[in-house]
mmCIF file of N, CA and C in Angstrom:
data_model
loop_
_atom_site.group_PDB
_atom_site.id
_atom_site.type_symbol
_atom_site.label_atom_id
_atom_site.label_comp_id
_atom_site.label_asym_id
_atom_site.label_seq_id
_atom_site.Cartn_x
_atom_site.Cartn_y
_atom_site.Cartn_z
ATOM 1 N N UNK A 1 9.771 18.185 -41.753
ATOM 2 C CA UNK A 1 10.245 18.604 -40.450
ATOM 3 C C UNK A 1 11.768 18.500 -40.437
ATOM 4 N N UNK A 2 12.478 19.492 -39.902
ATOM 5 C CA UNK A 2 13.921 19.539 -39.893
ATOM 6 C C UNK A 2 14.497 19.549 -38.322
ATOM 7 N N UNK A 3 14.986 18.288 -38.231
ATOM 8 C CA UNK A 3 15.237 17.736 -36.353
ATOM 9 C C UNK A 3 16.999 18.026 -36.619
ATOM 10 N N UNK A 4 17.481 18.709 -35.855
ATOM 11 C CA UNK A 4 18.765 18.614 -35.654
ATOM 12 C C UNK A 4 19.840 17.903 -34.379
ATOM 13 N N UNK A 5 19.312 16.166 -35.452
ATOM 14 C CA UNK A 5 19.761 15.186 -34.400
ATOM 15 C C UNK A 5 21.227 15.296 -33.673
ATOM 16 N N UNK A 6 22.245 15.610 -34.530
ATOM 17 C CA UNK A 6 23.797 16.183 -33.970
ATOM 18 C C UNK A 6 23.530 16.918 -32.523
ATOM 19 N N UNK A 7 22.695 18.055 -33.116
ATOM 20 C CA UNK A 7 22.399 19.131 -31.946
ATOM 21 C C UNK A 7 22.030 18.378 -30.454
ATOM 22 N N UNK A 8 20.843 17.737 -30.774
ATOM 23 C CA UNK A 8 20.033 17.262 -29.658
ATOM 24 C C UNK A 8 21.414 16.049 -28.914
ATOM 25 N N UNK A 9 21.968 15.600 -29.545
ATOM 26 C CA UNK A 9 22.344 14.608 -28.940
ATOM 27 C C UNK A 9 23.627 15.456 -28.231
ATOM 28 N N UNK A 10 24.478 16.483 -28.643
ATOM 29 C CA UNK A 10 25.222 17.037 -28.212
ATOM 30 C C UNK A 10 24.628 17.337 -26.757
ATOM 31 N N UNK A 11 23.370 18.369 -26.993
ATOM 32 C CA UNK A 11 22.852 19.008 -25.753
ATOM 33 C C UNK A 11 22.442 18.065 -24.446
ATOM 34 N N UNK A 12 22.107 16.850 -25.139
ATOM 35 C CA UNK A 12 21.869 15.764 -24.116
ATOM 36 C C UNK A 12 23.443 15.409 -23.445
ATOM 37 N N UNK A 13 24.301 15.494 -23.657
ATOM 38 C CA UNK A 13 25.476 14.928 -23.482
ATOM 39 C C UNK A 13 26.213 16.212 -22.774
ATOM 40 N N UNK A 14 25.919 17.498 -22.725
ATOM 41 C CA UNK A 14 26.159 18.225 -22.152
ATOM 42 C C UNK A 14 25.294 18.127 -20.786
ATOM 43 N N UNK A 15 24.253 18.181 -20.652
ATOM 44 C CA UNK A 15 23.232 17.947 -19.702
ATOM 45 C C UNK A 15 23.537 17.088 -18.928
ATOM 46 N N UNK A 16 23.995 15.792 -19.015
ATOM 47 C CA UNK A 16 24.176 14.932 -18.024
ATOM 48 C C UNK A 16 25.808 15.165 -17.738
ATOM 49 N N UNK A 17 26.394 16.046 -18.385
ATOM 50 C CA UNK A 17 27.431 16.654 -17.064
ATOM 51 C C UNK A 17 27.111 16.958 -15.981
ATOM 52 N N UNK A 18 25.975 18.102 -16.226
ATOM 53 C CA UNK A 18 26.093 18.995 -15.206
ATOM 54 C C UNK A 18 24.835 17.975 -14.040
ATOM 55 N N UNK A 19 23.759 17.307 -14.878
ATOM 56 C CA UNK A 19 22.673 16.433 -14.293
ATOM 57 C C UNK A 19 22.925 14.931 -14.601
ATOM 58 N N UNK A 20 23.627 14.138 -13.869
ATOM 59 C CA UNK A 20 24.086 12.675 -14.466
ATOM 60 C C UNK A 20 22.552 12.005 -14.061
ATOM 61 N N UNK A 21 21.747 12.094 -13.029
ATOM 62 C CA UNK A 21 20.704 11.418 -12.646
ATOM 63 C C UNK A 21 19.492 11.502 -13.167
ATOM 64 N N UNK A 22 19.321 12.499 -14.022
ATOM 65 C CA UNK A 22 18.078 12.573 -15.011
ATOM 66 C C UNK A 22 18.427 11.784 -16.273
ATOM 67 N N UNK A 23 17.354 10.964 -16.491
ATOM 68 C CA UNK A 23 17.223 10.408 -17.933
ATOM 69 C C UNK A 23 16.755 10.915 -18.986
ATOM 70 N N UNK A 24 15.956 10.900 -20.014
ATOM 71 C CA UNK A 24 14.964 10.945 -20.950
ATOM 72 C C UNK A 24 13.791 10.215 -20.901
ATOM 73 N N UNK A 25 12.961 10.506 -20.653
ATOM 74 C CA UNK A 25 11.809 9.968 -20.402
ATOM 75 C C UNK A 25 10.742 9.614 -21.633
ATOM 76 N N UNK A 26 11.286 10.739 -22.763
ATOM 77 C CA UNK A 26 10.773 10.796 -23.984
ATOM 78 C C UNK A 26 10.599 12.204 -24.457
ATOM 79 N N UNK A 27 9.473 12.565 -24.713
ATOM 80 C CA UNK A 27 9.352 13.846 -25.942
ATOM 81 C C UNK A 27 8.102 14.329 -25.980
ATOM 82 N N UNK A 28 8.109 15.419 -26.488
ATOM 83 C CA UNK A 28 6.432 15.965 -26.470
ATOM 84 C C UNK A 28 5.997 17.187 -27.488
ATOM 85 N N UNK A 29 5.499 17.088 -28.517
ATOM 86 C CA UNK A 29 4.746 17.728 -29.740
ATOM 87 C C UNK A 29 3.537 18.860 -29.278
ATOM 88 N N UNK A 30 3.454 20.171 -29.836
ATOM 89 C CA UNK A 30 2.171 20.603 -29.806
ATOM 90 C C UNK A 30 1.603 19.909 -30.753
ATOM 91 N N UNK A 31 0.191 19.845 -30.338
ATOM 92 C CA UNK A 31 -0.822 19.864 -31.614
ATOM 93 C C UNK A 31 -1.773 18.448 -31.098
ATOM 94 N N UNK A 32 -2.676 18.234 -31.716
ATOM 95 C CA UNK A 32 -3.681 17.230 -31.092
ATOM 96 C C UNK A 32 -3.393 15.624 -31.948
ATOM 97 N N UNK A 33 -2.069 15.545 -32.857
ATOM 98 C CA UNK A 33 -2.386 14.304 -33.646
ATOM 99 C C UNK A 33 -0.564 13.449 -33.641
ATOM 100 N N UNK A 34 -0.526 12.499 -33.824
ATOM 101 C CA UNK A 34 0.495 12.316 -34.473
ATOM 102 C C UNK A 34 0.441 11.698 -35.788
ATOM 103 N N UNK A 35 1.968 12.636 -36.282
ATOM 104 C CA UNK A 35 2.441 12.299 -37.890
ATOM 105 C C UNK A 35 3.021 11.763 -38.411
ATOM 106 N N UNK A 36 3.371 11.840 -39.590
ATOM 107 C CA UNK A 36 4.406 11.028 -39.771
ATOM 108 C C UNK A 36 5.900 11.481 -39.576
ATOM 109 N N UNK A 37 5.780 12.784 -39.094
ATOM 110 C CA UNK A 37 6.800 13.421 -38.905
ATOM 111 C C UNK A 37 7.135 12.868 -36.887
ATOM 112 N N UNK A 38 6.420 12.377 -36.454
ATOM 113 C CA UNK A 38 6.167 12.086 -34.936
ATOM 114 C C UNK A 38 7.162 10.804 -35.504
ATOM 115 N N UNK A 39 6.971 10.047 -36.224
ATOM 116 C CA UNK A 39 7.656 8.480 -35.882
ATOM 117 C C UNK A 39 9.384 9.037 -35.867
ATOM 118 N N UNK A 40 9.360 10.306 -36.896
ATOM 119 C CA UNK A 40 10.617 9.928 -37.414
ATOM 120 C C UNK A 40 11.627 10.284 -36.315
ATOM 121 N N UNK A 41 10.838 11.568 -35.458
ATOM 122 C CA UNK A 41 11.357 12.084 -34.116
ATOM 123 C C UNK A 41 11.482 10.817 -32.548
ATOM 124 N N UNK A 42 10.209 9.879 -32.717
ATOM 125 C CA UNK A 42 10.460 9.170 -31.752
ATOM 126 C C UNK A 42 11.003 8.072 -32.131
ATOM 127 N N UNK A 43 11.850 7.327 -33.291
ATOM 128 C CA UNK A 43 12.732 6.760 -33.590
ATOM 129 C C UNK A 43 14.407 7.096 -33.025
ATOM 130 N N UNK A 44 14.122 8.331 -32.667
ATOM 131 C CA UNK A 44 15.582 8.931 -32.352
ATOM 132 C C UNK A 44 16.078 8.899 -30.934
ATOM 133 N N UNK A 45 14.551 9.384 -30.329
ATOM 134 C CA UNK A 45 14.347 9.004 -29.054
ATOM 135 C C UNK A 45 14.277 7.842 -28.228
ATOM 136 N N UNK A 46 13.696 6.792 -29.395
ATOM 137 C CA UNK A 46 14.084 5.385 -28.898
ATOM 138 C C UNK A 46 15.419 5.322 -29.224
ATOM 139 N N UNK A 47 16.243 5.677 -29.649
ATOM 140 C CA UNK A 47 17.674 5.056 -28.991
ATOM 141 C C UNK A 47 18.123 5.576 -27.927
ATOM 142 N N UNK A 48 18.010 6.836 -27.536
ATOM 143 C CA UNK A 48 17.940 7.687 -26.471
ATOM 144 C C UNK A 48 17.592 6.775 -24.942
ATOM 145 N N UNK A 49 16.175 6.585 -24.886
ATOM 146 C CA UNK A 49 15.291 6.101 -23.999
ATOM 147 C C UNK A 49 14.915 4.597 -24.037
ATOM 148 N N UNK A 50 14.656 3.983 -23.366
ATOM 149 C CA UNK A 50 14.276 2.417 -23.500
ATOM 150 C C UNK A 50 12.104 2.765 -23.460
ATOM 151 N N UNK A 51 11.807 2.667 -24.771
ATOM 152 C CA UNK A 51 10.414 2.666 -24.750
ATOM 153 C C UNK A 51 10.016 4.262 -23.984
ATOM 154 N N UNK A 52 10.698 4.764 -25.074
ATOM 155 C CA UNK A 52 9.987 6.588 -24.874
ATOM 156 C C UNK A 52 8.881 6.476 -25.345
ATOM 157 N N UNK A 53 8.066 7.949 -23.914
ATOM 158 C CA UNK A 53 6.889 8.466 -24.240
ATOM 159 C C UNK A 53 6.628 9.740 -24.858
ATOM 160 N N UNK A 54 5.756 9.045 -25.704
ATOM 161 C CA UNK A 54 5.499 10.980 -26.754
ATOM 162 C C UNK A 54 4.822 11.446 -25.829
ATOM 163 N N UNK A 55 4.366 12.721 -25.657
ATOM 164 C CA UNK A 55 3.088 13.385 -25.065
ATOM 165 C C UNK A 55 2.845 14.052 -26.071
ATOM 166 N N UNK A 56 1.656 14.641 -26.784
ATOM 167 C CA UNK A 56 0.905 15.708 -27.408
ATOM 168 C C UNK A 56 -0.012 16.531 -26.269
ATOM 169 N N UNK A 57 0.479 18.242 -26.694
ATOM 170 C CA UNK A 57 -0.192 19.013 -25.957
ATOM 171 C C UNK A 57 -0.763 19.725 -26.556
ATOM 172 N N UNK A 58 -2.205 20.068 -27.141
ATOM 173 C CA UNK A 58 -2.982 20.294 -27.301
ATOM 174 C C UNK A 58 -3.178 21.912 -27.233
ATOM 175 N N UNK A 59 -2.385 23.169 -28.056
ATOM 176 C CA UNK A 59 -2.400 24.456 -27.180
ATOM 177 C C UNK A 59 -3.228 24.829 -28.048
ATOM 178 N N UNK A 60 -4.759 24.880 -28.695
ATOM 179 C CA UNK A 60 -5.629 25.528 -29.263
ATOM 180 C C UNK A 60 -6.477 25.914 -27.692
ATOM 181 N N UNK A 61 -6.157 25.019 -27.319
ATOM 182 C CA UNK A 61 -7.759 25.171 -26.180
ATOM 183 C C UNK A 61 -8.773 24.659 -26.207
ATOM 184 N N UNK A 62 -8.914 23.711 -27.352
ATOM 185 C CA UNK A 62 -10.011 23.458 -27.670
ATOM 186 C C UNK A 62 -10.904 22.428 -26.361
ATOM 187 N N UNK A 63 -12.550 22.885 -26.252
ATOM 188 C CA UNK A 63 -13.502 23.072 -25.056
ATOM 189 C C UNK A 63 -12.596 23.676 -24.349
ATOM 190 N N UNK A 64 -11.952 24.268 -24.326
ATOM 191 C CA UNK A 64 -11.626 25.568 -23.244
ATOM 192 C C UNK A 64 -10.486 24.678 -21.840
ATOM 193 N N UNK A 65 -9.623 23.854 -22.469
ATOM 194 C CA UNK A 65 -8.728 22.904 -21.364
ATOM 195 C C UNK A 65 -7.359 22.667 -22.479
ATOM 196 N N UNK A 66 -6.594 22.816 -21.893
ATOM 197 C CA UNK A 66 -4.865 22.013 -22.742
ATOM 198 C C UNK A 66 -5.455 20.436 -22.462
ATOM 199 N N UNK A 67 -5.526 20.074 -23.800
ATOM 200 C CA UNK A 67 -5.638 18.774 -23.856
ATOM 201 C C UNK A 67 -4.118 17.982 -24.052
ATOM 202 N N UNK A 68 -3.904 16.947 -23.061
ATOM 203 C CA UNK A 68 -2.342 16.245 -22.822
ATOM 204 C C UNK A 68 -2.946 14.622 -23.569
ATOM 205 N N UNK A 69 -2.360 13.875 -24.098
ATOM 206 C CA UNK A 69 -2.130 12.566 -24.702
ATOM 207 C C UNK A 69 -0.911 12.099 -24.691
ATOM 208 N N UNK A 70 -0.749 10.940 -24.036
ATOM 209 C CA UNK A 70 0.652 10.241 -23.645
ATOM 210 C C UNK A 70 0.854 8.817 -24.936
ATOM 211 N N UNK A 71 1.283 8.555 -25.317
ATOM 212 C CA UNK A 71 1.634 7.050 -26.286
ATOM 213 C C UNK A 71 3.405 6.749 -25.753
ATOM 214 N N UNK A 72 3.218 5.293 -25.996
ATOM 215 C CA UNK A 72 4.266 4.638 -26.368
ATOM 216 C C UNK A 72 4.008 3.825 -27.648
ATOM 217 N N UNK A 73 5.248 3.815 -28.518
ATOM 218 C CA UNK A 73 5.352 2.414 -29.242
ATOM 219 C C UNK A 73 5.571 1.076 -29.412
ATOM 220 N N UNK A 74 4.932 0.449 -30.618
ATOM 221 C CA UNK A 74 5.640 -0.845 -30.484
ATOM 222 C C UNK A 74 4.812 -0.860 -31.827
ATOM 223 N N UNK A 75 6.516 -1.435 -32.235
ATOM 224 C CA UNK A 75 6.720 -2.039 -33.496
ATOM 225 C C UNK A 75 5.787 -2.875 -34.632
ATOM 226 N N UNK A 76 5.143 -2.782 -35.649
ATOM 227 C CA UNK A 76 4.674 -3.679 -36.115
ATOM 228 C C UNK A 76 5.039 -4.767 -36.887
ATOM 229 N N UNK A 77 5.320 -5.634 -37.402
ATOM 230 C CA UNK A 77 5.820 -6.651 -38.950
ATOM 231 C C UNK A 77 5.988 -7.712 -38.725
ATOM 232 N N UNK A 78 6.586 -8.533 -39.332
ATOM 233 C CA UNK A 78 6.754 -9.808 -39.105
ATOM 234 C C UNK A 78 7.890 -10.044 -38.632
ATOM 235 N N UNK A 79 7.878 -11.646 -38.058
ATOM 236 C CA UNK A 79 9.430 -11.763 -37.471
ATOM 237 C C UNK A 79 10.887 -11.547 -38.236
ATOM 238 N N UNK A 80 11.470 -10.921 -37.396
ATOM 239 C CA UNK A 80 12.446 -10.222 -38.034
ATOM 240 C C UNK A 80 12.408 -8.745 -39.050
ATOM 241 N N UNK A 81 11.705 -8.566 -38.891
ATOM 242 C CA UNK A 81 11.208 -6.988 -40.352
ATOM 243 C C UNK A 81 9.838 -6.415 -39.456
ATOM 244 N N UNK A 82 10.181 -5.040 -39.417
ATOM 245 C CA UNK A 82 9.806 -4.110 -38.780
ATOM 246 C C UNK A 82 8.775 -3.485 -40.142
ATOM 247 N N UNK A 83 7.568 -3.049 -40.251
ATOM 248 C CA UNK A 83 7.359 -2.496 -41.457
ATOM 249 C C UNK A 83 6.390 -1.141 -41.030
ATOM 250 N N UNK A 84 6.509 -0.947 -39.435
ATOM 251 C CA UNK A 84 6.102 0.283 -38.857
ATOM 252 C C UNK A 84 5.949 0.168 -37.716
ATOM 253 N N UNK A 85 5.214 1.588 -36.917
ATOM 254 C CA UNK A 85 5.340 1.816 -35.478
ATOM 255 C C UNK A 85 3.552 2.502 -35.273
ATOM 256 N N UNK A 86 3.125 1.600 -34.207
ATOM 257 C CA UNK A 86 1.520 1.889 -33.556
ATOM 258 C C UNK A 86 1.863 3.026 -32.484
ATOM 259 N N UNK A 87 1.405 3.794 -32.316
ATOM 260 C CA UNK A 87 1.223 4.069 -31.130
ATOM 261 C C UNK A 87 -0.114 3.982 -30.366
ATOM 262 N N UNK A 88 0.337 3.403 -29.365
ATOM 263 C CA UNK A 88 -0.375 3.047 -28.086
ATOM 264 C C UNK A 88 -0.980 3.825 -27.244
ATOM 265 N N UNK A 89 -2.043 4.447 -26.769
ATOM 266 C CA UNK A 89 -2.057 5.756 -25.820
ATOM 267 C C UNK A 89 -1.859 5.003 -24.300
ATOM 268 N N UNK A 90 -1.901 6.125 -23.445
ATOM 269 C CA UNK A 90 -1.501 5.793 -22.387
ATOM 270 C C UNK A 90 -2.567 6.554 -21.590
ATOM 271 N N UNK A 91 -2.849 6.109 -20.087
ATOM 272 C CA UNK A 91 -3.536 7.110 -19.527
ATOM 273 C C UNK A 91 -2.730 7.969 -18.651
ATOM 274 N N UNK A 92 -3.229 9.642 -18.718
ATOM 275 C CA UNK A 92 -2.899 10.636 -18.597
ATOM 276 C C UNK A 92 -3.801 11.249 -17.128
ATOM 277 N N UNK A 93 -3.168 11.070 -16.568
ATOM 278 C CA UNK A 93 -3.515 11.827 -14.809
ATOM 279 C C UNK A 93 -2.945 12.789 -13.956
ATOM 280 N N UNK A 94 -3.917 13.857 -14.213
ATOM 281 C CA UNK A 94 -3.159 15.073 -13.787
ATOM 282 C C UNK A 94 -3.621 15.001 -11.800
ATOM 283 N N UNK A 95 -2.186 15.791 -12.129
ATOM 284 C CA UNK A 95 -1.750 15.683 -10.106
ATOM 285 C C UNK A 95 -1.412 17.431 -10.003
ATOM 286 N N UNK A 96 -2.174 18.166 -9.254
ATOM 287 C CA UNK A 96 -1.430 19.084 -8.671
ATOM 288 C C UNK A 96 -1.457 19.880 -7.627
ATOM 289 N N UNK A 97 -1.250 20.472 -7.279
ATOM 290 C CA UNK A 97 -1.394 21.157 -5.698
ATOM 291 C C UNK A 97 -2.559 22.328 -5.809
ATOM 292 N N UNK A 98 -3.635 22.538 -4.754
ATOM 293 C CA UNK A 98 -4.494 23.661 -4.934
ATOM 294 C C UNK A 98 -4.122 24.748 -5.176
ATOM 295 N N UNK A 99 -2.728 25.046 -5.183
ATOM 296 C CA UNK A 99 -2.599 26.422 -5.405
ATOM 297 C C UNK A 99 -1.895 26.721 -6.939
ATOM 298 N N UNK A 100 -1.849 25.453 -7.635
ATOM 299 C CA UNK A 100 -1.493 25.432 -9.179
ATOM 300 C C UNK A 100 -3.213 25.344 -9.791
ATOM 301 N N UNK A 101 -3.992 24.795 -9.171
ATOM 302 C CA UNK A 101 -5.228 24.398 -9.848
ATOM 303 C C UNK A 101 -6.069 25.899 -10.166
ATOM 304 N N UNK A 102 -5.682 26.968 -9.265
ATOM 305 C CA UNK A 102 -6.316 28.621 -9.377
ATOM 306 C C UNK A 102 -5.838 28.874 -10.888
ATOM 307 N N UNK A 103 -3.982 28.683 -11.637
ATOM 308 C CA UNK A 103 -4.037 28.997 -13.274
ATOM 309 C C UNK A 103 -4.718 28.051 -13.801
#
């Protein structure tokens, strides 16, 4: 996977010119899994964010619904030495108005 961290961090830094009151909340992947290509992206984001959330969105359709999955991390290893990252799921509760629920 090729992340163009320079980029992103530029565009973030442009953004809170024009929006100083929005944060980063975290990040979000198609596809139904995370990889190992997921840690290396939400490593970046944790410096970004204090305990960013991935979301995975699910655009096959599969049973016929966008399936959403939320995680946070936390660290695994021993004290002092990090030797990887769990992710945690989160629960996912959709909110929306009757007249979004017709798409």
């Amino acid at each position: 996977v090729a992340v163009d961290m320079e980029f992103a961090k530029n565009m973030y830094e442009l953004h809170k010119k024009v929006t100083s009151t929005e944060l980063i909340l975290g990040w979000y992947a198609t596809g139904n899994d995370i990889t190992e290509h997921s840690v290396l992206i939400h490593e970046y984001y944790s410096r970004e964010a204090n305990n960013p959330i991935h979301m995975t969105v699910d655009t096959s359709l599969q049973g016929g619904r966008m399936n959403i999955k939320a995680y946070i991390s936390t660290a695994m290893g021993i004290s002092g030495k990090t030797m990887g990252v769990m992710f945690t799921p989160l629960t996912v509760q959709y909110i929306h108005y009757d007249t979004e629920r017709i798409g």
